[in-house]
Structures are given as C-alpha cells and as structure tokens.
PDB file of C-alpha atoms in Angstrom:
ATOM      1  CA  ASN A   1      -0.410   0.185   0.121  1.00  0.00           C
ATOM      2  CA  ALA A   2       0.791   3.808  -0.839  1.00  0.00           C
ATOM      3  CA  GLY A   3      -0.982   4.962   2.621  1.00  0.00           C
ATOM      4  CA  VAL A   4      -1.596   8.259   1.820  1.00  0.00           C
ATOM      5  CA  THR A   5      -0.342  10.674  -1.145  1.00  0.00           C
ATOM      6  CA  GLN A   6      -0.624  13.916  -1.842  1.00  0.00           C
ATOM      7  CA  THR A   7       0.432  15.798  -4.800  1.00  0.00           C
ATOM      8  CA  PRO A   8       2.068  18.827  -5.748  1.00  0.00           C
ATOM      9  CA  LYS A   9       5.508  18.655  -2.818  1.00  0.00           C
ATOM     10  CA  PHE A  10       5.841  21.998  -3.295  1.00  0.00           C
ATOM     11  CA  GLN A  11       3.954  25.001  -4.932  1.00  0.00           C
ATOM     12  CA  VAL A  12       4.273  28.292  -6.074  1.00  0.00           C
ATOM     13  CA  LEU A  13       1.141  30.844  -6.892  1.00  0.00           C
ATOM     14  CA  LYS A  14       0.287  34.373  -7.830  1.00  0.00           C
ATOM     15  CA  THR A  15      -2.177  36.160  -5.392  1.00  0.00           C
ATOM     16  CA  GLY A  16      -5.264  35.226  -7.704  1.00  0.00           C
ATOM     17  CA  GLN A  17      -4.361  31.937  -9.009  1.00  0.00           C
ATOM     18  CA  SER A  18      -6.867  29.219  -8.388  1.00  0.00           C
ATOM     19  CA  MET A  19      -5.167  25.206  -8.479  1.00  0.00           C
ATOM     20  CA  THR A  20      -6.261  22.267  -6.893  1.00  0.00           C
ATOM     21  CA  LEU A  21      -4.061  20.003  -4.154  1.00  0.00           C
ATOM     22  CA  GLN A  22      -4.250  16.654  -4.879  1.00  0.00           C
ATOM     23  CA  CYS A  23      -4.214  13.404  -2.130  1.00  0.00           C
ATOM     24  CA  ALA A  24      -5.105  10.116  -3.006  1.00  0.00           C
ATOM     25  CA  GLN A  25      -5.789   6.908  -0.198  1.00  0.00           C
ATOM     26  CA  ASP A  26      -5.320   3.318  -1.131  1.00  0.00           C
ATOM     27  CA  MET A  27      -6.449   2.027   2.296  1.00  0.00           C
ATOM     28  CA  ASN A  28     -10.414   2.082   1.994  1.00  0.00           C
ATOM     29  CA  HIS A  29     -10.728   4.228   4.768  1.00  0.00           C
ATOM     30  CA  GLU A  30     -13.876   6.474   5.204  1.00  0.00           C
ATOM     31  CA  TYR A  31     -12.628   9.521   6.741  1.00  0.00           C
ATOM     32  CA  MET A  32     -10.807  11.901   4.767  1.00  0.00           C
ATOM     33  CA  SER A  33      -9.489  15.471   6.335  1.00  0.00           C
ATOM     34  CA  TRP A  34      -7.188  18.489   5.466  1.00  0.00           C
ATOM     35  CA  TYR A  35      -5.835  20.389   6.979  1.00  0.00           C
ATOM     36  CA  ARG A  36      -3.093  23.565   7.314  1.00  0.00           C
ATOM     37  CA  GLN A  37      -0.481  23.859   9.111  1.00  0.00           C
ATOM     38  CA  ASP A  38       1.384  27.424  10.204  1.00  0.00           C
ATOM     39  CA  PRO A  39       4.375  27.947  12.639  1.00  0.00           C
ATOM     40  CA  GLY A  40       2.516  28.327  16.463  1.00  0.00           C
ATOM     41  CA  MET A  41      -0.131  27.475  15.498  1.00  0.00           C
ATOM     42  CA  GLY A  42      -0.570  23.690  14.652  1.00  0.00           C
ATOM     43  CA  LEU A  43      -3.076  21.648  12.809  1.00  0.00           C
ATOM     44  CA  ARG A  44      -6.078  23.504  11.933  1.00  0.00           C
ATOM     45  CA  LEU A  45      -9.304  21.310   9.706  1.00  0.00           C
ATOM     46  CA  ILE A  46      -9.628  22.755   6.753  1.00  0.00           C
ATOM     47  CA  HIS A  47     -12.535  20.307   5.331  1.00  0.00           C
ATOM     48  CA  TYR A  48     -13.636  16.783   6.347  1.00  0.00           C
ATOM     49  CA  SER A  49     -15.411  14.015   4.534  1.00  0.00           C
ATOM     50  CA  VAL A  50     -17.157  10.768   6.310  1.00  0.00           C
ATOM     51  CA  GLY A  51     -17.668   9.073   2.785  1.00  0.00           C
ATOM     52  CA  ALA A  52     -17.897   9.492  -0.695  1.00  0.00           C
ATOM     53  CA  GLY A  53     -20.139  12.363  -1.462  1.00  0.00           C
ATOM     54  CA  ILE A  54     -20.295  13.667   2.186  1.00  0.00           C
ATOM     55  CA  THR A  55     -18.245  17.051   2.401  1.00  0.00           C
ATOM     56  CA  ASP A  56     -18.189  19.201   6.046  1.00  0.00           C
ATOM     57  CA  GLN A  57     -16.679  22.361   6.646  1.00  0.00           C
ATOM     58  CA  GLY A  58     -13.921  22.333   9.773  1.00  0.00           C
ATOM     59  CA  GLU A  59     -12.674  24.811  11.374  1.00  0.00           C
ATOM     60  CA  VAL A  60     -10.777  27.155   9.154  1.00  0.00           C
ATOM     61  CA  PRO A  61     -12.987  26.624   4.921  1.00  0.00           C
ATOM     62  CA  ASN A  62     -12.967  30.059   3.706  1.00  0.00           C
ATOM     63  CA  GLY A  63     -11.206  30.204   0.282  1.00  0.00           C
ATOM     64  CA  TYR A  64     -11.118  26.690  -0.332  1.00  0.00           C
ATOM     65  CA  ASN A  65     -13.474  23.626  -1.719  1.00  0.00           C
ATOM     66  CA  VAL A  66     -13.655  19.957  -1.243  1.00  0.00           C
ATOM     67  CA  SER A  67     -15.195  16.769  -3.302  1.00  0.00           C
ATOM     68  CA  ARG A  68     -15.319  13.889  -2.633  1.00  0.00           C
ATOM     69  CA  SER A  69     -15.918  11.878  -5.356  1.00  0.00           C
ATOM     70  CA  THR A  70     -14.579   8.784  -4.460  1.00  0.00           C
ATOM     71  CA  THR A  71     -13.275   6.750  -1.643  1.00  0.00           C
ATOM     72  CA  GLU A  72     -10.340   6.813  -2.512  1.00  0.00           C
ATOM     73  CA  ASP A  73      -9.543  10.560  -3.784  1.00  0.00           C
ATOM     74  CA  PHE A  74     -10.112  13.872  -1.485  1.00  0.00           C
ATOM     75  CA  PRO A  75      -9.363  16.501  -3.965  1.00  0.00           C
ATOM     76  CA  LEU A  76      -8.671  20.582  -2.092  1.00  0.00           C
ATOM     77  CA  ARG A  77      -9.401  23.501  -4.662  1.00  0.00           C
ATOM     78  CA  LEU A  78      -7.807  27.087  -4.002  1.00  0.00           C
ATOM     79  CA  LEU A  79     -10.558  29.184  -5.451  1.00  0.00           C
ATOM     80  CA  SER A  80      -8.417  32.079  -5.800  1.00  0.00           C
ATOM     81  CA  ALA A  81      -5.411  32.675  -4.142  1.00  0.00           C
ATOM     82  CA  ALA A  82      -4.046  34.886  -0.640  1.00  0.00           C
ATOM     83  CA  PRO A  83      -1.120  35.557   0.801  1.00  0.00           C
ATOM     84  CA  SER A  84      -2.394  34.501   3.339  1.00  0.00           C
ATOM     85  CA  GLN A  85      -2.903  30.646   2.390  1.00  0.00           C
ATOM     86  CA  THR A  86       1.042  29.955   2.375  1.00  0.00           C
ATOM     87  CA  SER A  87       0.646  26.841   4.447  1.00  0.00           C
ATOM     88  CA  VAL A  88       1.648  23.460   4.461  1.00  0.00           C
ATOM     89  CA  TYR A  89      -1.392  21.459   3.845  1.00  0.00           C
ATOM     90  CA  PHE A  90      -1.855  17.367   5.137  1.00  0.00           C
ATOM     91  CA  CYS A  91      -4.450  15.396   4.368  1.00  0.00           C
ATOM     92  CA  ALA A  92      -5.165  12.778   6.543  1.00  0.00           C
ATOM     93  CA  SER A  93      -7.649   9.212   6.355  1.00  0.00           C
ATOM     94  CA  SER A  94      -8.807   7.202   8.906  1.00  0.00           C
ATOM     95  CA  PHE A  95     -10.785   3.523   8.307  1.00  0.00           C
ATOM     96  CA  GLU A  96     -13.989   5.237  10.200  1.00  0.00           C
ATOM     97  CA  GLY A  97     -13.350   8.252  11.897  1.00  0.00           C
ATOM     98  CA  LEU A  98     -11.631  10.271  14.847  1.00  0.00           C
ATOM     99  CA  ARG A  99     -11.687   6.740  17.510  1.00  0.00           C
ATOM    100  CA  GLU A 100      -9.624   5.602  15.268  1.00  0.00           C
ATOM    101  CA  THR A 101      -5.581   6.258  13.599  1.00  0.00           C
ATOM    102  CA  GLN A 102      -4.955   9.413  11.370  1.00  0.00           C
ATOM    103  CA  TYR A 103      -2.502   8.529   8.846  1.00  0.00           C
ATOM    104  CA  PHE A 104      -1.139  11.383   7.478  1.00  0.00           C
ATOM    105  CA  GLY A 105       0.528  12.351   3.905  1.00  0.00           C
ATOM    106  CA  PRO A 106       3.382  13.719   3.200  1.00  0.00           C
ATOM    107  CA  GLY A 107       1.986  17.739   3.118  1.00  0.00           C
ATOM    108  CA  THR A 108       2.010  19.917   0.296  1.00  0.00           C
ATOM    109  CA  ARG A 109       3.905  23.259   0.935  1.00  0.00           C
ATOM    110  CA  LEU A 110       2.148  26.318  -0.699  1.00  0.00           C
ATOM    111  CA  LEU A 111       4.071  29.990  -1.546  1.00  0.00           C
ATOM    112  CA  VAL A 112       1.204  32.535  -2.714  1.00  0.00           C
ATOM    113  CA  LEU A 113       3.403  35.404  -4.259  1.00  0.00           C
TER     114      LEU A 113
ATOM    115  CA  GLY B   1     -15.708  26.293  19.982  1.00  0.00           C
ATOM    116  CA  GLN B   2     -13.339  23.240  22.016  1.00  0.00           C
ATOM    117  CA  GLN B   3      -9.756  24.583  22.886  1.00  0.00           C
ATOM    118  CA  VAL B   4      -6.993  22.534  23.111  1.00  0.00           C
ATOM    119  CA  MET B   5      -4.166  24.144  24.555  1.00  0.00           C
ATOM    120  CA  GLN B   6      -0.227  22.513  24.821  1.00  0.00           C
ATOM    121  CA  ILE B   7       2.369  23.496  27.051  1.00  0.00           C
ATOM    122  CA  PRO B   8       5.188  24.503  26.504  1.00  0.00           C
ATOM    123  CA  GLN B   9       5.598  25.350  22.906  1.00  0.00           C
ATOM    124  CA  TYR B  10       9.205  24.802  22.921  1.00  0.00           C
ATOM    125  CA  GLN B  11      11.671  22.473  25.073  1.00  0.00           C
ATOM    126  CA  HIS B  12      15.286  22.264  25.390  1.00  0.00           C
ATOM    127  CA  VAL B  13      16.766  19.490  26.900  1.00  0.00           C
ATOM    128  CA  GLN B  14      19.958  17.760  27.461  1.00  0.00           C
ATOM    129  CA  GLU B  15      20.038  13.723  26.266  1.00  0.00           C
ATOM    130  CA  GLY B  16      19.331  11.610  29.041  1.00  0.00           C
ATOM    131  CA  GLU B  17      16.762  14.228  30.673  1.00  0.00           C
ATOM    132  CA  ASP B  18      12.984  13.748  31.192  1.00  0.00           C
ATOM    133  CA  PHE B  19      10.627  15.428  28.750  1.00  0.00           C
ATOM    134  CA  THR B  20       7.096  16.599  29.650  1.00  0.00           C
ATOM    135  CA  THR B  21       4.383  18.234  27.573  1.00  0.00           C
ATOM    136  CA  TYR B  22       0.622  18.955  28.681  1.00  0.00           C
ATOM    137  CA  CYS B  23      -2.237  19.647  27.176  1.00  0.00           C
ATOM    138  CA  ASN B  24      -5.738  21.303  28.149  1.00  0.00           C
ATOM    139  CA  SER B  25      -9.004  21.180  26.722  1.00  0.00           C
ATOM    140  CA  SER B  26     -12.054  23.665  27.516  1.00  0.00           C
ATOM    141  CA  THR B  27     -14.155  20.888  27.375  1.00  0.00           C
ATOM    142  CA  THR B  28     -14.285  17.298  28.295  1.00  0.00           C
ATOM    143  CA  LEU B  29     -12.961  14.664  25.596  1.00  0.00           C
ATOM    144  CA  SER B  30     -14.296  11.349  24.456  1.00  0.00           C
ATOM    145  CA  ASN B  31     -10.362  10.578  23.373  1.00  0.00           C
ATOM    146  CA  ILE B  32      -7.665  12.080  22.986  1.00  0.00           C
ATOM    147  CA  GLN B  33      -4.445  11.346  20.768  1.00  0.00           C
ATOM    148  CA  TRP B  34      -0.657  12.211  20.457  1.00  0.00           C
ATOM    149  CA  TYR B  35       1.150  12.184  17.527  1.00  0.00           C
ATOM    150  CA  LYS B  36       5.454  12.969  16.837  1.00  0.00           C
ATOM    151  CA  GLN B  37       5.684  15.258  14.276  1.00  0.00           C
ATOM    152  CA  ARG B  38      10.123  14.675  12.924  1.00  0.00           C
ATOM    153  CA  PRO B  39      11.260  18.150  11.177  1.00  0.00           C
ATOM    154  CA  GLY B  40      10.017  18.496   7.906  1.00  0.00           C
ATOM    155  CA  GLY B  41       7.566  15.011   7.682  1.00  0.00           C
ATOM    156  CA  HIS B  42       4.396  14.827   8.796  1.00  0.00           C
ATOM    157  CA  PRO B  43       2.942  13.781  11.494  1.00  0.00           C
ATOM    158  CA  VAL B  44       2.828  10.292  13.017  1.00  0.00           C
ATOM    159  CA  PHE B  45       0.218   8.496  15.328  1.00  0.00           C
ATOM    160  CA  LEU B  46       2.085   7.616  18.531  1.00  0.00           C
ATOM    161  CA  ILE B  47      -1.680   6.560  21.327  1.00  0.00           C
ATOM    162  CA  GLN B  48      -4.711   7.659  21.727  1.00  0.00           C
ATOM    163  CA  LEU B  49      -6.030   7.667  25.607  1.00  0.00           C
ATOM    164  CA  VAL B  50     -10.486   7.036  26.002  1.00  0.00           C
ATOM    165  CA  LYS B  51     -10.573   6.761  29.424  1.00  0.00           C
ATOM    166  CA  SER B  52     -11.273   8.273  32.285  1.00  0.00           C
ATOM    167  CA  GLY B  53      -7.305   8.372  34.225  1.00  0.00           C
ATOM    168  CA  GLU B  54      -6.394   6.152  31.744  1.00  0.00           C
ATOM    169  CA  VAL B  55      -2.281   5.597  31.587  1.00  0.00           C
ATOM    170  CA  LYS B  56      -0.607   3.525  28.568  1.00  0.00           C
ATOM    171  CA  LYS B  57       3.117   3.686  27.835  1.00  0.00           C
ATOM    172  CA  GLN B  58       5.812   3.069  24.626  1.00  0.00           C
ATOM    173  CA  LYS B  59       8.831   2.310  26.108  1.00  0.00           C
ATOM    174  CA  ARG B  60      10.700   5.181  27.451  1.00  0.00           C
ATOM    175  CA  LEU B  61       7.205   7.433  26.742  1.00  0.00           C
ATOM    176  CA  THR B  62       3.990   7.347  28.820  1.00  0.00           C
ATOM    177  CA  PHE B  63       0.476   8.736  28.386  1.00  0.00           C
ATOM    178  CA  GLN B  64      -1.862   9.866  30.604  1.00  0.00           C
ATOM    179  CA  PHE B  65      -5.579  11.330  30.470  1.00  0.00           C
ATOM    180  CA  GLY B  66      -7.126  13.222  33.574  1.00  0.00           C
ATOM    181  CA  GLU B  67      -9.752  11.457  35.118  1.00  0.00           C
ATOM    182  CA  ALA B  68     -12.198  14.382  34.044  1.00  0.00           C
ATOM    183  CA  LYS B  69     -11.351  13.675  31.041  1.00  0.00           C
ATOM    184  CA  LYS B  70     -10.285  17.246  30.532  1.00  0.00           C
ATOM    185  CA  ASN B  71      -6.661  17.416  30.139  1.00  0.00           C
ATOM    186  CA  SER B  72      -3.093  14.682  29.152  1.00  0.00           C
ATOM    187  CA  SER B  73       0.205  14.908  29.359  1.00  0.00           C
ATOM    188  CA  LEU B  74       2.990  13.311  27.515  1.00  0.00           C
ATOM    189  CA  HIS B  75       5.941  12.342  29.365  1.00  0.00           C
ATOM    190  CA  ILE B  76       9.682  10.951  27.935  1.00  0.00           C
ATOM    191  CA  THR B  77      12.133   9.551  30.641  1.00  0.00           C
ATOM    192  CA  ALA B  78      15.614   9.858  29.013  1.00  0.00           C
ATOM    193  CA  THR B  79      15.695  11.829  26.031  1.00  0.00           C
ATOM    194  CA  GLN B  80      17.802  10.794  23.010  1.00  0.00           C
ATOM    195  CA  THR B  81      18.922  12.621  19.831  1.00  0.00           C
ATOM    196  CA  THR B  82      15.832  10.245  18.396  1.00  0.00           C
ATOM    197  CA  ASP B  83      13.250  12.159  20.168  1.00  0.00           C
ATOM    198  CA  VAL B  84      13.443  15.382  18.421  1.00  0.00           C
ATOM    199  CA  GLY B  85      10.541  16.635  16.971  1.00  0.00           C
ATOM    200  CA  THR B  86       6.906  18.260  17.295  1.00  0.00           C
ATOM    201  CA  TYR B  87       4.180  16.670  19.608  1.00  0.00           C
ATOM    202  CA  PHE B  88       0.906  16.847  19.107  1.00  0.00           C
ATOM    203  CA  CYS B  89      -1.955  16.189  21.281  1.00  0.00           C
ATOM    204  CA  ALA B  90      -5.781  16.075  19.133  1.00  0.00           C
ATOM    205  CA  GLY B  91      -9.056  15.477  20.998  1.00  0.00           C
ATOM    206  CA  ARG B  92     -12.487  15.074  19.904  1.00  0.00           C
ATOM    207  CA  THR B  93     -15.486  15.851  22.382  1.00  0.00           C
ATOM    208  CA  GLY B  94     -18.873  13.865  22.103  1.00  0.00           C
ATOM    209  CA  SER B  95     -20.001  13.357  18.652  1.00  0.00           C
ATOM    210  CA  ALA B  96     -18.019  15.232  16.959  1.00  0.00           C
ATOM    211  CA  ARG B  97     -15.890  14.910  13.726  1.00  0.00           C
ATOM    212  CA  GLN B  98     -13.020  16.837  14.227  1.00  0.00           C
ATOM    213  CA  LEU B  99      -9.887  16.212  16.246  1.00  0.00           C
ATOM    214  CA  THR B 100      -9.019  19.805  17.154  1.00  0.00           C
ATOM    215  CA  PHE B 101      -5.460  19.504  17.353  1.00  0.00           C
ATOM    216  CA  GLY B 102      -2.945  21.601  20.021  1.00  0.00           C
ATOM    217  CA  SER B 103      -0.666  23.807  18.997  1.00  0.00           C
ATOM    218  CA  GLY B 104       2.262  21.349  19.579  1.00  0.00           C
ATOM    219  CA  THR B 105       5.828  21.209  21.697  1.00  0.00           C
ATOM    220  CA  GLN B 106       8.432  21.419  19.709  1.00  0.00           C
ATOM    221  CA  LEU B 107      11.436  18.900  21.781  1.00  0.00           C
ATOM    222  CA  THR B 108      15.552  19.690  20.907  1.00  0.00           C
ATOM    223  CA  VAL B 109      17.738  17.639  22.231  1.00  0.00           C
ATOM    224  CA  LEU B 110      21.047  18.660  22.998  1.00  0.00           C
ATOM    225  CA  PRO B 111      23.602  15.948  22.843  1.00  0.00           C
TER     226      PRO B 111
END
C-alpha cells in the first residue's frame, strides 16, 4: 500500500490564481480530512469527509472547496489564492473516523506571492 | 468552540533528561490522540487514550488521560536524540466529527 499520497510536494502561486491539491489513499478509508499547518498554530482543520459524496466544513474553510466523488480521492481546491493561504497542507485519512489512527500524507508546501 | 491548549511551546533538554508536555481542553474529551512530527515530516500517530485516568506506556513514553478527561500528558524518560520533533495532542468531544489539535511542543535534544 502507498498509504496517503499528496501532490504536488511544493507549489508557488501568484495571488488570485487557483489550483487543486491532490490527495489519495489506497487503504479504503472512509474518513478523510484536510489540515493546514502554520508556525506556532498546530494543525487546523479545513474540510473533512465521512464518505464518498459527503463533505463538511472544519475550523478554517474559507477560500477552499472540496469534493469526494470516490472513496480514494479527496482534492482540495483553492479558488483564488491569497498570501494568507501560504502554509503546509496535510491530508489525513482513517478507516472509520476519529476514534482511530489518522494517517497523514507527506504534505504540500504552498507559497502564495 | 472547543479549544485544546498545549504547553510548553518549546523545550530544550540535554540528552538523558526527562521531558513532559501537557494538553488541556476547555471541554470534556471523548478521546485524545498523540502524534509526533519530525522536522520536515508529517504527523505520525503515537497513541490514543479513551478512558478516564488511563495510563499507557510505550517504552520510554508514558501517556496519561486526566480523571475529568480534560487534560493529558506525555512524558519521555531519558530523552534521546531520536526523540527530536514536535509532539501534538488532538482531542474530540462527544460525537464531534472533528479532531482539534493542540499547537504542539517542539522538543530539542542536545547531545
């Protein structure tokens, strides 16, 4: 198993550009989530999904969209990038939910100029 | 909303010294998880605590969950350079579908 994969590893955007961060898992996990990590602030939840076709907002959803058309994939879309979205983004998954181990991907480092 | 506070933010220790990080929640938690993130890496699950007063050990690491299920701690005995990284707690309340992470404690071990 590859586990949780994320692409790209690094990305530089200009303000106003849009892009999609990819996340995929091959463990047949139902629960998937996106976090952003900023210095001194830990991990903050952006969006999560409890299964295909079901998504919900986390703590900091503004400026981001998600969809879950398959169990395996959970892409994160930045609609119009802003410098405040410069961060490290982690995708995570677990088999059934939050009472189980969360498996994190390697992260995407995003710089918005 | 739920808040999870973690202290200290930074800790420098000499190799062989002990280390403790503390996690406090504003609300009662149904479960708490601990993660370790090496520099430049991603969070890796260490353990989960569910029961009031629970204590679990992993070699030199001891995890505790408070009686009121509002606080938790991670203690490392005789630190090694391999313990370097940031340690996060993450808690969930009731039937919430979200984990709330503490801000983490960054551990530096000096040889």
